[in-house]
Coordinates of C-alpha atoms in Angstrom, one line a residue:
Chain A
M1173 CA 23.3 -51.8 12.6
R1174 CA 26.4 -50.6 12.3
A1175 CA 27.2 -49.3 8.9
M1176 CA 30.5 -47.6 7.2
V1177 CA 30.0 -43.7 6.6
Y1178 CA 31.2 -41.2 4.8
R1179 CA 32.3 -38.1 6.9
G1180 CA 34.2 -35.6 3.8
P1181 CA 37.1 -36.2 1.6
Y1182 CA 39.6 -39.0 3.6
R1183 CA 37.5 -39.6 6.6
V1184 CA 35.0 -42.6 7.0
R1185 CA 33.3 -44.1 10.1
V1186 CA 31.6 -46.7 11.8
E1187 CA 28.1 -45.0 12.9
E1188 CA 24.8 -47.6 14.7
K1189 CA 22.2 -46.4 11.7
E1190 CA 19.1 -48.0 11.1
I1191 CA 18.1 -51.4 9.4
P1192 CA 17.0 -50.9 5.5
S1193 CA 13.3 -51.8 4.5
I1194 CA 11.6 -52.9 1.8
E1195 CA 10.7 -49.8 0.1
H1196 CA 9.9 -51.1 -3.4
P1197 CA 8.5 -55.0 -4.1
N1198 CA 10.7 -56.5 -6.4
D1199 CA 13.6 -55.1 -3.1
A1200 CA 15.3 -57.6 -1.0
I1201 CA 17.0 -56.8 2.3
V1202 CA 20.7 -58.8 3.1
R1203 CA 22.4 -59.2 5.4
V1204 CA 26.1 -58.8 4.2
T1205 CA 28.6 -61.5 4.4
R1206 CA 31.0 -60.1 3.2
A1207 CA 32.2 -57.4 1.8
A1208 CA 35.4 -55.7 0.2
I1209 CA 36.9 -51.8 -0.5
C1210 CA 37.1 -51.7 -4.3
G1211 CA 39.8 -49.3 -6.4
S1212 CA 37.3 -47.1 -7.6
D1213 CA 35.9 -46.5 -3.4
L1214 CA 38.6 -44.5 -3.9
H1215 CA 37.8 -42.3 -5.9
L1216 CA 34.9 -41.5 -3.2
Y1217 CA 37.0 -41.2 -0.8
H1218 CA 39.2 -38.7 -2.2
G1219 CA 35.7 -36.4 -2.8
M1220 CA 36.8 -37.0 -6.5
M1221 CA 33.0 -38.2 -7.8
P1222 CA 30.0 -35.4 -7.7
D1223 CA 27.9 -35.9 -5.1
T1224 CA 29.1 -38.4 -2.5
R1225 CA 27.5 -37.1 1.0
V1226 CA 28.0 -37.1 4.2
G1227 CA 26.3 -40.0 6.1
M1228 CA 26.6 -42.2 2.9
T1229 CA 27.5 -46.3 3.2
F1230 CA 29.6 -46.7 0.4
G1231 CA 30.8 -50.3 -1.3
H1232 CA 29.3 -51.8 -4.1
E1233 CA 30.6 -55.6 -3.6
F1234 CA 29.1 -58.3 -1.1
T1235 CA 28.0 -61.8 -0.7
G1236 CA 25.3 -61.5 2.1
I1237 CA 21.9 -63.6 3.5
V1238 CA 18.3 -62.7 2.1
E1239 CA 16.5 -61.9 5.5
A1240 CA 13.3 -60.2 3.7
V1241 CA 12.1 -60.1 0.4
G1242 CA 9.4 -58.1 -1.4
A1243 CA 6.0 -59.1 -2.0
S1244 CA 6.7 -59.0 -6.0
V1245 CA 10.3 -61.5 -5.4
Q1246 CA 9.5 -64.9 -6.6
N1247 CA 13.3 -66.3 -7.3
L1248 CA 15.3 -65.5 -3.8
Q1249 CA 14.0 -66.0 -0.6
R1250 CA 15.1 -66.1 3.3
G1251 CA 18.5 -67.7 4.4
D1252 CA 19.1 -67.7 0.5
H1253 CA 23.2 -66.9 0.0
V1254 CA 24.0 -65.1 -2.6
L1255 CA 26.0 -62.2 -4.2
V1256 CA 24.7 -59.2 -6.2
P1257 CA 26.4 -57.5 -8.7
F1258 CA 27.1 -53.9 -8.2
N1259 CA 25.0 -52.7 -10.9
I1260 CA 21.4 -52.0 -10.3
S1261 CA 19.0 -53.2 -12.9
C1262 CA 15.6 -53.6 -13.5
G1263 CA 15.9 -55.9 -16.1
S1264 CA 13.2 -54.2 -18.1
C1265 CA 13.8 -51.5 -19.9
F1266 CA 15.6 -51.0 -23.2
F1267 CA 19.2 -51.7 -22.8
C1268 CA 18.4 -54.3 -19.7
V1269 CA 16.8 -55.9 -22.5
R1270 CA 19.5 -56.6 -24.4
E1271 CA 22.2 -57.5 -21.3
L1272 CA 23.6 -54.2 -21.2
Y1273 CA 22.6 -54.5 -17.3
S1274 CA 24.9 -51.5 -16.3
N1275 CA 23.4 -49.2 -18.3
C1276 CA 20.0 -49.4 -17.0
H1277 CA 17.5 -46.0 -17.3
N1278 CA 15.1 -47.6 -14.3
T1279 CA 17.0 -47.5 -11.4
N1280 CA 19.5 -43.4 -11.3
A1281 CA 17.6 -40.8 -10.9
N1282 CA 20.1 -38.5 -11.0
A1283 CA 21.6 -39.4 -14.0
S1284 CA 21.3 -40.5 -17.3
A1285 CA 25.0 -41.2 -18.0
V1286 CA 24.9 -44.4 -15.6
G1287 CA 22.6 -47.2 -14.2
G1288 CA 22.6 -47.5 -10.0
I1289 CA 25.3 -48.7 -8.7
Y1290 CA 25.6 -49.9 -4.5
G1291 CA 27.3 -47.5 -2.3
Y1292 CA 28.4 -45.2 -5.2
S1293 CA 27.4 -41.5 -4.5
H1294 CA 23.9 -40.0 -5.5
T1295 CA 25.6 -39.9 -9.4
A1296 CA 25.0 -43.4 -9.5
G1297 CA 21.7 -43.2 -8.1
G1298 CA 21.7 -42.8 -4.3
Y1299 CA 21.7 -46.1 -3.1
D1300 CA 23.3 -47.3 0.5
G1301 CA 26.3 -49.7 -0.2
G1302 CA 27.1 -52.9 1.8
Q1303 CA 30.2 -51.7 3.7
G1304 CA 27.5 -52.5 6.5
E1305 CA 25.5 -54.6 8.7
Y1306 CA 22.4 -55.3 5.6
V1307 CA 21.6 -53.8 3.1
R1308 CA 18.7 -53.4 0.4
V1309 CA 18.4 -54.7 -2.5
P1310 CA 16.1 -53.7 -4.8
F1311 CA 15.2 -56.1 -8.2
A1312 CA 15.7 -58.7 -6.3
D1313 CA 14.8 -61.1 -8.8
V1314 CA 17.1 -59.6 -11.0
G1315 CA 20.4 -59.2 -10.0
P1316 CA 21.4 -60.9 -7.4
S1317 CA 22.1 -65.0 -7.8
K1318 CA 22.2 -67.5 -4.9
I1319 CA 25.8 -68.9 -4.4
P1320 CA 26.2 -72.2 -6.2
E1321 CA 27.6 -75.1 -2.2
W1322 CA 30.9 -75.8 -4.7
M1323 CA 32.1 -71.9 -4.8
D1324 CA 34.3 -70.1 -2.0
E1325 CA 32.8 -67.5 -0.4
E1326 CA 36.2 -64.7 -1.7
D1327 CA 35.7 -66.4 -5.1
A1328 CA 31.8 -65.1 -4.6
V1329 CA 32.1 -61.5 -3.6
L1330 CA 35.5 -60.7 -6.4
L1331 CA 32.7 -61.9 -9.6
T1332 CA 31.3 -58.9 -8.4
D1333 CA 32.7 -56.6 -9.0
A1334 CA 36.6 -56.3 -9.7
C1335 CA 36.4 -60.1 -11.6
P1336 CA 33.7 -59.5 -14.2
T1337 CA 35.4 -56.4 -14.7
G1338 CA 38.6 -57.2 -16.0
Y1339 CA 37.2 -60.0 -18.1
F1340 CA 35.5 -57.7 -19.4
A1341 CA 37.9 -55.5 -20.5
A1342 CA 39.8 -57.7 -22.4
E1343 CA 37.1 -59.0 -24.6
L1344 CA 36.4 -55.2 -25.2
G1345 CA 40.1 -55.3 -26.1
E1346 CA 38.6 -57.8 -28.8
I1347 CA 41.7 -60.2 -28.7
K1348 CA 42.5 -62.2 -31.3
E1349 CA 45.2 -65.1 -31.0
G1350 CA 49.1 -64.0 -30.4
D1351 CA 48.1 -60.1 -30.3
V1352 CA 49.8 -58.0 -27.8
V1353 CA 47.8 -56.2 -25.1
V1354 CA 49.0 -54.4 -22.3
V1355 CA 47.5 -53.9 -19.1
F1356 CA 48.5 -50.4 -17.7
G1357 CA 47.1 -50.8 -13.3
A1358 CA 48.4 -53.7 -11.6
G1359 CA 45.2 -52.8 -9.0
P1360 CA 42.3 -55.7 -9.2
V1361 CA 40.7 -55.0 -12.8
G1362 CA 44.4 -55.0 -14.2
L1363 CA 45.0 -58.1 -13.0
F1364 CA 42.3 -59.5 -14.0
S1365 CA 42.6 -57.8 -17.0
A1366 CA 45.7 -59.2 -17.9
K1367 CA 44.5 -62.8 -16.4
S1368 CA 41.5 -62.7 -18.7
S1369 CA 44.1 -62.0 -21.4
W1370 CA 45.3 -65.2 -22.3
L1371 CA 41.7 -66.8 -21.3
M1372 CA 41.5 -64.8 -25.0
G1373 CA 44.2 -65.9 -27.1
A1374 CA 46.6 -63.5 -26.4
G1375 CA 49.8 -64.1 -27.6
R1376 CA 52.7 -61.7 -24.8
V1377 CA 50.6 -59.4 -21.7
I1378 CA 52.4 -56.2 -20.4
V1379 CA 51.9 -54.6 -17.1
I1380 CA 52.8 -51.6 -15.9
D1381 CA 52.3 -50.0 -13.3
H1382 CA 54.3 -47.7 -10.1
L1383 CA 54.5 -50.9 -7.0
D1384 CA 56.9 -53.0 -6.9
Y1385 CA 55.2 -55.5 -4.7
R1386 CA 51.5 -55.3 -7.2
L1387 CA 53.8 -55.9 -10.0
E1388 CA 54.8 -59.2 -8.6
M1389 CA 51.5 -60.4 -7.9
A1390 CA 50.7 -60.1 -11.9
K1391 CA 53.6 -62.0 -12.6
R1392 CA 52.9 -64.9 -10.0
F1393 CA 48.7 -63.2 -10.0
A1394 CA 49.0 -63.5 -14.3
Q1395 CA 51.8 -64.9 -15.5
A1396 CA 52.4 -61.8 -17.6
E1397 CA 55.5 -59.3 -18.3
T1398 CA 56.0 -56.8 -15.9
I1399 CA 57.1 -52.9 -16.2
N1400 CA 57.7 -50.3 -13.5
F1401 CA 57.5 -47.2 -15.0
T1402 CA 58.8 -45.3 -13.1
E1403 CA 62.6 -47.1 -14.5
H1404 CA 61.7 -45.5 -17.7
D1405 CA 62.0 -41.9 -18.5
D1406 CA 59.5 -42.0 -21.0
I1407 CA 57.0 -45.5 -21.1
V1408 CA 55.8 -44.7 -24.4
M1409 CA 59.5 -44.7 -26.0
H1410 CA 59.9 -48.1 -23.9
L1411 CA 56.7 -49.7 -25.1
K1412 CA 57.7 -48.7 -28.8
K1413 CA 60.7 -50.8 -28.6
I1414 CA 60.2 -53.5 -26.8
T1415 CA 57.3 -54.1 -30.5
D1416 CA 59.2 -52.8 -32.2
F1417 CA 57.9 -49.9 -33.2
L1418 CA 54.8 -51.0 -34.0
G1419 CA 53.0 -50.8 -29.8
A1420 CA 50.8 -53.0 -28.8
D1421 CA 48.1 -54.6 -30.6
V1422 CA 45.7 -53.0 -27.3
C1423 CA 45.7 -51.2 -23.9
I1424 CA 43.9 -51.1 -21.3
D1425 CA 44.2 -48.5 -18.6
A1426 CA 42.7 -50.1 -15.6
V1427 CA 43.5 -47.5 -13.8
G1428 CA 40.9 -44.4 -14.3
C1429 CA 41.0 -41.3 -12.5
E1430 CA 43.9 -41.1 -9.5
A1431 CA 46.1 -42.4 -12.0
D1432 CA 49.8 -41.1 -11.2
G1433 CA 53.4 -40.4 -13.3
S1434 CA 52.1 -36.7 -14.5
F1435 CA 52.9 -34.5 -11.9
F1436 CA 50.4 -32.0 -13.7
Q1437 CA 48.1 -34.3 -14.4
V1438 CA 47.4 -35.2 -10.7
L1439 CA 47.5 -32.0 -9.4
T1440 CA 44.5 -30.9 -12.0
S1441 CA 42.8 -33.8 -11.0
S1442 CA 43.3 -35.6 -7.2
K1443 CA 44.1 -32.3 -5.8
L1444 CA 42.8 -29.6 -7.1
K1445 CA 40.0 -30.8 -8.6
L1446 CA 40.4 -28.7 -11.8
Q1447 CA 39.2 -32.0 -14.1
G1448 CA 37.3 -35.3 -14.0
G1449 CA 40.5 -37.6 -13.8
S1450 CA 44.3 -38.3 -14.4
P1451 CA 43.8 -39.5 -18.0
V1452 CA 48.2 -40.4 -18.2
A1453 CA 46.3 -44.3 -18.1
L1454 CA 44.7 -43.2 -20.7
N1455 CA 47.1 -41.4 -23.0
W1456 CA 49.7 -44.1 -22.2
A1457 CA 47.2 -46.5 -24.3
I1458 CA 46.3 -44.2 -26.4
D1459 CA 50.1 -43.2 -27.0
S1460 CA 51.2 -46.6 -27.1
V1461 CA 49.1 -48.4 -28.8
R1462 CA 49.4 -49.6 -32.9
K1463 CA 48.0 -47.2 -35.2
A1464 CA 44.4 -49.0 -35.7
G1465 CA 44.6 -51.0 -32.9
N1466 CA 42.2 -50.8 -29.4
V1467 CA 42.5 -49.3 -26.5
V1468 CA 40.1 -50.3 -23.6
A1469 CA 38.3 -47.8 -20.4
I1470 CA 37.7 -49.8 -17.8
G1471 CA 38.4 -47.8 -14.9
G1472 CA 36.5 -45.5 -13.6
Y1473 CA 36.6 -41.1 -14.5
G1474 CA 34.0 -38.7 -13.5
P1475 CA 31.8 -36.7 -15.1
L1476 CA 33.6 -33.6 -15.6
F1477 CA 36.5 -33.4 -18.8
S1478 CA 39.9 -34.5 -18.9
A1479 CA 42.5 -33.9 -20.7
V1480 CA 43.0 -36.7 -22.6
K1481 CA 45.1 -37.1 -26.0
F1482 CA 41.9 -37.4 -28.5
G1483 CA 43.8 -36.2 -31.4
D1484 CA 45.9 -38.7 -31.3
A1485 CA 43.8 -41.5 -30.8
M1486 CA 42.0 -40.1 -34.4
N1487 CA 44.9 -39.5 -36.5
K1488 CA 46.1 -43.3 -35.4
G1489 CA 42.4 -44.1 -36.3
L1490 CA 41.6 -46.4 -32.6
T1491 CA 38.7 -48.3 -31.7
I1492 CA 38.0 -46.9 -28.1
R1493 CA 36.1 -49.0 -26.0
T1494 CA 34.7 -48.6 -22.6
N1495 CA 31.4 -49.4 -20.1
Q1496 CA 30.8 -50.0 -16.8
C1497 CA 30.5 -53.9 -16.3
S1498 CA 27.0 -55.3 -17.3
V1499 CA 28.3 -58.4 -14.5
K1500 CA 25.2 -60.4 -14.0
R1501 CA 26.1 -61.0 -18.0
H1502 CA 29.4 -63.0 -17.1
W1503 CA 28.4 -65.0 -14.1
P1504 CA 27.9 -68.0 -16.4
R1505 CA 30.8 -68.1 -18.1
L1506 CA 33.1 -67.2 -15.2
F1507 CA 31.3 -69.8 -12.9
E1508 CA 32.5 -71.8 -15.6
H1509 CA 36.3 -70.8 -14.9
V1510 CA 36.4 -70.3 -11.7
K1511 CA 34.7 -74.1 -10.8
N1512 CA 37.2 -75.8 -13.8
G1513 CA 40.3 -74.1 -12.2
V1514 CA 40.5 -71.6 -14.3
L1515 CA 40.2 -68.5 -12.5
K1516 CA 40.9 -68.3 -8.3
P1517 CA 40.1 -64.5 -8.0
S1518 CA 40.1 -64.8 -4.4
E1519 CA 43.9 -64.7 -4.5
I1520 CA 44.3 -61.3 -5.2
V1521 CA 43.2 -60.9 -1.7
T1522 CA 45.6 -59.2 0.5
H1523 CA 43.7 -58.1 3.7
R1524 CA 40.6 -59.2 5.7
I1525 CA 38.8 -56.5 7.6
P1526 CA 37.0 -56.0 10.0
L1527 CA 33.7 -53.7 9.8
E1528 CA 34.9 -51.3 13.6
E1529 CA 37.9 -51.1 11.1
I1530 CA 37.4 -49.9 7.9
A1531 CA 38.4 -46.9 8.7
E1532 CA 41.6 -47.6 8.7
G1533 CA 41.2 -50.1 6.0
Y1534 CA 40.3 -47.4 3.8
H1535 CA 43.8 -45.4 4.6
I1536 CA 45.6 -48.6 4.0
M1537 CA 43.8 -48.7 0.6
S1538 CA 43.5 -45.5 -0.3
S1539 CA 48.5 -45.1 0.5
K1540 CA 48.7 -48.7 -0.7
L1541 CA 50.7 -49.7 2.5
D1542 CA 51.1 -53.7 4.7
H1543 CA 51.1 -54.3 0.4
C1544 CA 47.1 -53.8 -0.5
V1545 CA 46.0 -55.5 -3.4
K1546 CA 42.7 -56.3 -1.7
P1547 CA 41.3 -55.7 1.5
L1548 CA 38.1 -57.4 2.3
V1549 CA 35.1 -56.4 4.9
L1550 CA 33.6 -58.8 7.8
P1551 CA 31.3 -57.6 9.3
Q1552 CA 30.4 -58.5 12.6
A1553 CA 27.1 -60.1 12.4
A1554 CA 28.3 -61.8 9.5
Chain B
M632 CA 59.1 -55.0 -38.3
A633 CA 56.5 -51.9 -39.0
Y634 CA 58.6 -51.1 -41.9
T635 CA 57.3 -54.0 -43.2
A636 CA 53.8 -55.8 -44.2
Q637 CA 55.2 -58.8 -41.8
K638 CA 54.5 -58.2 -37.9
P639 CA 56.8 -58.0 -36.3
K640 CA 57.4 -61.3 -34.2
I641 CA 57.1 -59.3 -30.6
A642 CA 54.5 -62.2 -28.8
Y643 CA 55.5 -65.7 -27.4
D644 CA 54.6 -68.9 -29.9
T645 CA 50.5 -69.5 -28.9
H646 CA 51.9 -73.5 -28.8
E647 CA 53.5 -73.0 -26.1
L648 CA 51.8 -70.5 -23.6
R649 CA 48.7 -73.2 -24.5
N650 CA 51.5 -75.1 -23.0
R651 CA 52.2 -72.7 -20.4
I652 CA 49.2 -70.9 -19.2
V653 CA 46.1 -72.8 -17.4
G654 CA 43.1 -72.2 -19.9
W655 CA 44.6 -70.2 -22.6
G656 CA 42.5 -69.4 -25.0
V657 CA 40.1 -71.1 -24.5
D658 CA 37.7 -68.3 -24.8
L659 CA 39.3 -67.2 -28.3
D660 CA 36.4 -67.2 -30.2
P661 CA 34.1 -64.8 -29.6
K662 CA 31.1 -67.1 -29.0
N663 CA 32.6 -68.1 -25.9
R664 CA 33.2 -64.3 -25.0
P665 CA 29.2 -62.6 -22.7
A666 CA 29.6 -59.6 -23.9
V667 CA 29.5 -60.8 -28.0
P668 CA 28.0 -59.2 -29.6
K669 CA 27.2 -55.6 -27.8
E670 CA 23.9 -55.2 -27.4
K671 CA 22.3 -58.9 -27.1
F672 CA 18.4 -59.2 -26.4
N673 CA 17.5 -61.5 -23.2
A674 CA 13.9 -61.6 -23.1
N675 CA 14.7 -64.0 -19.2
T676 CA 16.1 -61.0 -17.1
G677 CA 14.4 -62.2 -14.6
A678 CA 12.2 -59.5 -14.8
H679 CA 8.1 -60.2 -15.0
W680 CA 7.5 -56.7 -15.6
D681 CA 7.3 -54.0 -18.6
F682 CA 7.5 -51.6 -17.1
P683 CA 8.4 -51.9 -12.8
E684 CA 6.9 -50.9 -9.7
R685 CA 6.6 -47.0 -8.7
Q686 CA 8.3 -46.8 -5.1
V687 CA 7.0 -44.4 -3.1
E688 CA 8.5 -41.1 -3.1
R689 CA 8.8 -39.6 0.0
W690 CA 10.0 -36.6 0.3
P691 CA 10.9 -34.5 -2.6
R692 CA 13.2 -36.5 -5.1
E693 CA 15.6 -34.9 -6.7
K694 CA 16.2 -36.4 -10.3
S695 CA 18.5 -35.9 -13.3
P696 CA 16.5 -33.0 -16.0
E697 CA 17.2 -35.8 -18.2
H698 CA 15.1 -38.0 -17.5
K699 CA 11.5 -37.9 -18.3
F700 CA 10.7 -38.7 -14.9
L701 CA 11.3 -40.2 -11.8
T702 CA 12.9 -43.6 -12.1
P703 CA 10.6 -46.2 -10.7
V704 CA 13.1 -46.9 -8.3
F705 CA 15.4 -44.7 -6.9
G706 CA 18.3 -44.8 -3.3
T707 CA 17.0 -42.7 -0.4
A708 CA 20.3 -42.4 1.3
C709 CA 21.1 -39.4 2.5
P710 CA 18.4 -36.7 1.5
P711 CA 19.6 -33.8 0.3
K712 CA 19.4 -30.6 3.7
G713 CA 20.3 -27.3 5.0
L714 CA 22.5 -25.1 2.6
S715 CA 24.3 -28.0 0.7
G716 CA 20.8 -30.3 0.3
A717 CA 19.6 -26.2 -1.5
V718 CA 23.0 -26.4 -3.8
R719 CA 22.2 -29.4 -4.5
R720 CA 17.8 -29.0 -5.4
Y721 CA 20.2 -25.6 -7.8
A722 CA 22.4 -27.9 -9.1
Y723 CA 20.4 -30.3 -10.6
T724 CA 18.1 -28.1 -13.2
F725 CA 20.9 -27.9 -14.6
S726 CA 21.6 -30.9 -17.2
E727 CA 24.4 -33.6 -17.1
G728 CA 25.8 -31.3 -20.1
R729 CA 26.2 -28.7 -17.8
T730 CA 29.7 -28.5 -16.3
A731 CA 27.8 -26.7 -13.9
H732 CA 26.0 -29.5 -12.2
W733 CA 29.1 -31.0 -11.7
L734 CA 30.6 -27.5 -10.1
L735 CA 27.1 -27.3 -8.5
L736 CA 27.3 -30.9 -6.8
L737 CA 31.0 -30.8 -5.9
G738 CA 31.1 -27.4 -4.5
A739 CA 27.5 -28.9 -2.7
D740 CA 29.4 -31.8 -1.1
R741 CA 32.2 -29.4 0.5
L742 CA 30.0 -27.5 2.2
D743 CA 27.8 -31.1 3.5
V744 CA 31.2 -31.6 4.7
I745 CA 31.6 -28.4 6.8
E746 CA 27.4 -27.8 7.8
S747 CA 28.1 -32.0 8.9
R748 CA 31.6 -31.2 11.1
L749 CA 29.9 -29.0 12.8
G750 CA 25.8 -30.0 12.9
A751 CA 28.0 -33.8 14.8
L752 CA 30.3 -31.8 17.2
L753 CA 26.8 -30.2 18.6
R754 CA 25.5 -33.2 18.8
G755 CA 28.2 -34.4 21.6
R756 CA 30.3 -36.2 18.6
P757 CA 32.1 -34.0 16.9
D758 CA 34.4 -36.3 14.4
N759 CA 37.7 -36.8 15.7
P760 CA 40.2 -37.6 12.8
I761 CA 42.5 -39.6 14.3
T762 CA 40.2 -42.6 14.1
E763 CA 38.0 -41.4 10.7
T764 CA 41.5 -41.1 8.6
G765 CA 42.4 -44.2 8.9
V766 CA 46.1 -43.1 10.0
L767 CA 47.3 -45.0 12.8
S768 CA 46.9 -47.4 10.3
E769 CA 50.6 -46.0 9.6
F770 CA 52.4 -47.6 12.4
K771 CA 50.7 -51.0 12.6
R772 CA 50.7 -51.7 9.1
H773 CA 54.5 -50.2 7.7
G774 CA 53.9 -46.6 7.3
I775 CA 57.2 -45.8 6.5
R776 CA 58.8 -50.0 4.5
S777 CA 55.6 -48.6 1.6
R778 CA 56.7 -46.1 0.9
I779 CA 61.0 -45.6 1.0
G780 CA 62.9 -47.6 -1.6
Q781 CA 59.9 -48.3 -3.0
H782 CA 60.2 -46.8 -6.4
R783 CA 56.8 -45.1 -6.1
A784 CA 55.1 -42.3 -8.0
D785 CA 52.9 -40.7 -5.8
I786 CA 55.2 -39.2 -2.8
K787 CA 55.9 -37.0 -5.2
H788 CA 53.1 -35.1 -4.8
Q789 CA 52.2 -36.3 -0.8
A790 CA 54.0 -32.5 0.0
V791 CA 51.1 -30.7 -2.1
D792 CA 48.4 -33.1 0.5
L793 CA 49.7 -31.4 3.0
L794 CA 49.9 -28.1 1.6
L795 CA 46.0 -28.5 0.8
F796 CA 44.5 -29.8 4.0
A797 CA 46.9 -26.2 6.2
A798 CA 45.6 -24.4 3.3
T799 CA 42.6 -25.5 4.3
Y800 CA 42.3 -25.1 8.0
A801 CA 44.6 -21.7 6.7
A802 CA 41.3 -20.3 5.5
I803 CA 38.7 -21.7 7.6
G804 CA 40.7 -19.9 11.0
S805 CA 41.2 -16.6 8.7
A806 CA 37.4 -17.0 7.6
V807 CA 36.7 -17.3 11.5
Y808 CA 38.8 -15.2 13.3
S809 CA 37.7 -11.9 10.3
L810 CA 34.1 -12.4 10.9
G811 CA 34.7 -12.5 14.9
R812 CA 36.2 -9.2 14.4
A813 CA 34.3 -8.0 12.2
V814 CA 31.3 -8.9 15.0
A815 CA 32.9 -7.9 17.8
R816 CA 33.9 -4.0 15.2
G817 CA 29.9 -4.2 15.1
A818 CA 29.2 -4.6 19.1
R819 CA 31.5 -1.3 19.6
T820 CA 30.0 0.9 17.5
D821 CA 26.6 -0.3 18.4
R822 CA 27.7 0.5 21.9

């Protein structure tokens, strides 16, 4: 089969690989019909995530058709068209039975801090991902779900990570009616966080970024106020002024470890790898939220330490909430929202890239060319 | 304002928002939020086992020492190989709480790149920096227009990328030159 493979920082190519096989009785083999490049794939692409091995296939957002199932699979059969959550979860451990699927303890041999994730380095379990023609899907009875007939496949692929993760960020913010919510980052997760904040009753939603075209999308897609932080000497000060010196009730860091806005932080993280990530957005969130407010860290960070302003967080009495989204838990409610027209996830798709051109897809996404927000990948076998 | 008991009027009227924004407030009630409460017991996750059957371990699979045993299911992509593999195996003797664990893994990643590029060269399928970096999209996808006059913060540090790129190749070139010189000197001494 053809599949994207990692060749080192900033380099990927498409190679012939063996079609994956059933390795466990509850495995399924899925022929990928749609995949996506996620903003967090860029952390791998940029060499930020420890134990990212040459030859690995990335891709944790994908949909496809079941080609084969293991002997113990009961809920799926060959030919089913499925969406697959980015979490690999056993359904039976301490965490899964509490619906914390992203924290599964039985699927990631390499680390106890995170559950298994498709195509997300060995730090997340060493599973190949969906940016290829076929993918092995462990615990087929737990993770995947059949795509409802009424659902568009491009909406489905965005329901495997970006949309639920953004919605989950708003949930973690514990938004109350009339709250002021500031979302740092107008990438896919930031856009869904902003949109979801309204569903939870926010009274004002402000999105911060440095890319004008993404801020335009935040206005259009999420009906949010937008601010380009490069137009202000001090974005925290500006946010204080527009909230009458109180601060926002909830701040969401939807950027993660490659946040821009501080040369020192970028140099010591993305460039020199001296810290697990550049916590510029997280620090801005801590400084911009009001005392006793809620800060949500939903953008991905590496496992190494980062220079976070924890003293301010402590002094302000903040609640900081984080986690990888447990996608499946969110599907019933989000399926309703998509069906009722409350959410249309595919509105943020900007590029559709054939698998053979995926190296250019990564470059476009990484360098923010051509107004790229969300690129989908179309495997040839589809 | 913040200096008196009353919350300042910094948000919009929620009645107006309800009319303006499709779906406003549909999940205002925490009962409608799927992740509330944080831990929610569910006996119907799809699992029909108490503990999953074990996947066959086809080679000594590296695992975090913070796990009691090898997890019943694990990824089988890219088994450790070569010098980078040895470094990775050593890294997995340290817990996730130790910085050494992560720095060794990052080091192994860089070694893996060097090993893999040399291996690809020897196999006759060398890496192609033009196609693998996707840099040609700069010409097809408005590389200049996407950057100039766009207020982008990342433009300021893109020079660092070039510097690091050049420094890496300068270091490799210098190492190869020094090695070559040492070998040549050794050969002369033997004669």
